[in-house]
Amino acid sequence: KRKQAKEERKARRCWSPELHQRFLHALQRLGGSNLATPKQIRETMKVDGLTNDEVKSHLQKYRLHSRRP
């Protein structure tokens, strides 16, 4: 049972440099990482198969790393 559940789970999204650039461009257009919502970012990026959850996770990591000095 356990092996089957792992196989059914979606593979993690690999954020290529190009995909990240689209993300950054979307953030810029939407007024920055603190204003933009995952849904707005996803719609602005126009990437097939990208989910709100994937964008939400990436945005969370981006905010965490961009706060560092």
PDB file of C-alpha atoms in Angstrom:
ATOM      1  CA  LYS A   1       0.000   0.000   0.000  1.00  0.00           C
ATOM      2  CA  ARG A   2       2.701   2.443   0.973  1.00  0.00           C
ATOM      3  CA  LYS A   3       4.695   2.075  -2.263  1.00  0.00           C
ATOM      4  CA  GLN A   4       1.574   2.655  -4.324  1.00  0.00           C
ATOM      5  CA  ALA A   5       0.771   5.877  -2.448  1.00  0.00           C
ATOM      6  CA  LYS A   6       4.268   7.212  -3.164  1.00  0.00           C
ATOM      7  CA  GLU A   7       3.929   6.446  -6.874  1.00  0.00           C
ATOM      8  CA  GLU A   8       0.584   8.252  -7.058  1.00  0.00           C
ATOM      9  CA  ARG A   9       1.958  11.379  -5.411  1.00  0.00           C
ATOM     10  CA  LYS A  10       2.926  14.125  -7.876  1.00  0.00           C
ATOM     11  CA  ALA A  11       6.610  14.748  -8.478  1.00  0.00           C
ATOM     12  CA  ARG A  12       7.939  17.952  -6.968  1.00  0.00           C
ATOM     13  CA  ARG A  13       8.092  20.931  -9.298  1.00  0.00           C
ATOM     14  CA  CYS A  14      11.594  21.738 -10.446  1.00  0.00           C
ATOM     15  CA  TRP A  15      11.914  25.521 -10.559  1.00  0.00           C
ATOM     16  CA  SER A  16      14.262  26.094 -13.482  1.00  0.00           C
ATOM     17  CA  PRO A  17      16.036  29.471 -13.783  1.00  0.00           C
ATOM     18  CA  GLU A  18      13.586  30.366 -16.592  1.00  0.00           C
ATOM     19  CA  LEU A  19      10.563  29.481 -14.461  1.00  0.00           C
ATOM     20  CA  HIS A  20      11.981  31.495 -11.561  1.00  0.00           C
ATOM     21  CA  GLN A  21      12.505  34.467 -13.916  1.00  0.00           C
ATOM     22  CA  ARG A  22       8.826  34.272 -14.896  1.00  0.00           C
ATOM     23  CA  PHE A  23       7.982  34.190 -11.197  1.00  0.00           C
ATOM     24  CA  LEU A  24      10.108  37.291 -10.531  1.00  0.00           C
ATOM     25  CA  HIS A  25       8.612  39.095 -13.529  1.00  0.00           C
ATOM     26  CA  ALA A  26       5.106  38.298 -12.264  1.00  0.00           C
ATOM     27  CA  LEU A  27       6.018  39.607  -8.794  1.00  0.00           C
ATOM     28  CA  GLN A  28       7.335  42.825 -10.327  1.00  0.00           C
ATOM     29  CA  ARG A  29       4.142  43.340 -12.328  1.00  0.00           C
ATOM     30  CA  LEU A  30       1.944  42.637  -9.292  1.00  0.00           C
ATOM     31  CA  GLY A  31       3.688  45.013  -6.890  1.00  0.00           C
ATOM     32  CA  GLY A  32       6.142  42.780  -5.047  1.00  0.00           C
ATOM     33  CA  SER A  33       6.200  39.617  -2.980  1.00  0.00           C
ATOM     34  CA  ASN A  34       4.144  41.052  -0.128  1.00  0.00           C
ATOM     35  CA  LEU A  35       1.236  42.217  -2.316  1.00  0.00           C
ATOM     36  CA  ALA A  36       0.977  39.466  -4.923  1.00  0.00           C
ATOM     37  CA  THR A  37      -1.163  36.413  -4.192  1.00  0.00           C
ATOM     38  CA  PRO A  38      -0.256  32.906  -5.422  1.00  0.00           C
ATOM     39  CA  LYS A  39      -3.317  32.893  -7.693  1.00  0.00           C
ATOM     40  CA  GLN A  40      -2.387  36.250  -9.279  1.00  0.00           C
ATOM     41  CA  ILE A  41       1.210  35.094  -9.730  1.00  0.00           C
ATOM     42  CA  ARG A  42       0.136  31.815 -11.347  1.00  0.00           C
ATOM     43  CA  GLU A  43      -2.253  33.611 -13.717  1.00  0.00           C
ATOM     44  CA  THR A  44       0.403  36.183 -14.656  1.00  0.00           C
ATOM     45  CA  MET A  45       3.068  33.515 -15.260  1.00  0.00           C
ATOM     46  CA  LYS A  46       0.833  31.583 -17.721  1.00  0.00           C
ATOM     47  CA  VAL A  47       2.595  28.218 -17.191  1.00  0.00           C
ATOM     48  CA  ASP A  48       0.647  25.063 -18.032  1.00  0.00           C
ATOM     49  CA  GLY A  49       0.252  22.669 -15.116  1.00  0.00           C
ATOM     50  CA  LEU A  50       1.524  25.088 -12.469  1.00  0.00           C
ATOM     51  CA  THR A  51      -0.669  24.945  -9.344  1.00  0.00           C
ATOM     52  CA  ASN A  52      -1.478  27.539  -6.703  1.00  0.00           C
ATOM     53  CA  ASP A  53       0.157  25.285  -4.099  1.00  0.00           C
ATOM     54  CA  GLU A  54       3.416  25.166  -6.064  1.00  0.00           C
ATOM     55  CA  VAL A  55       3.435  28.952  -6.414  1.00  0.00           C
ATOM     56  CA  LYS A  56       2.483  29.392  -2.751  1.00  0.00           C
ATOM     57  CA  SER A  57       5.395  27.212  -1.652  1.00  0.00           C
ATOM     58  CA  HIS A  58       7.855  29.017  -3.944  1.00  0.00           C
ATOM     59  CA  LEU A  59       6.595  32.414  -2.767  1.00  0.00           C
ATOM     60  CA  GLN A  60       7.016  31.366   0.868  1.00  0.00           C
ATOM     61  CA  LYS A  61      10.630  30.287   0.227  1.00  0.00           C
ATOM     62  CA  TYR A  62      11.302  33.447  -1.795  1.00  0.00           C
ATOM     63  CA  ARG A  63      10.033  35.680   1.042  1.00  0.00           C
ATOM     64  CA  LEU A  64      12.101  33.737   3.571  1.00  0.00           C
ATOM     65  CA  HIS A  65      15.319  34.040   1.561  1.00  0.00           C
ATOM     66  CA  SER A  66      14.812  37.642   0.431  1.00  0.00           C
ATOM     67  CA  ARG A  67      14.547  38.835   4.061  1.00  0.00           C
ATOM     68  CA  ARG A  68      18.075  37.643   4.869  1.00  0.00           C
ATOM     69  CA  PRO A  69      20.766  40.345   5.057  1.00  0.00           C
TER      70      PRO A  69
END
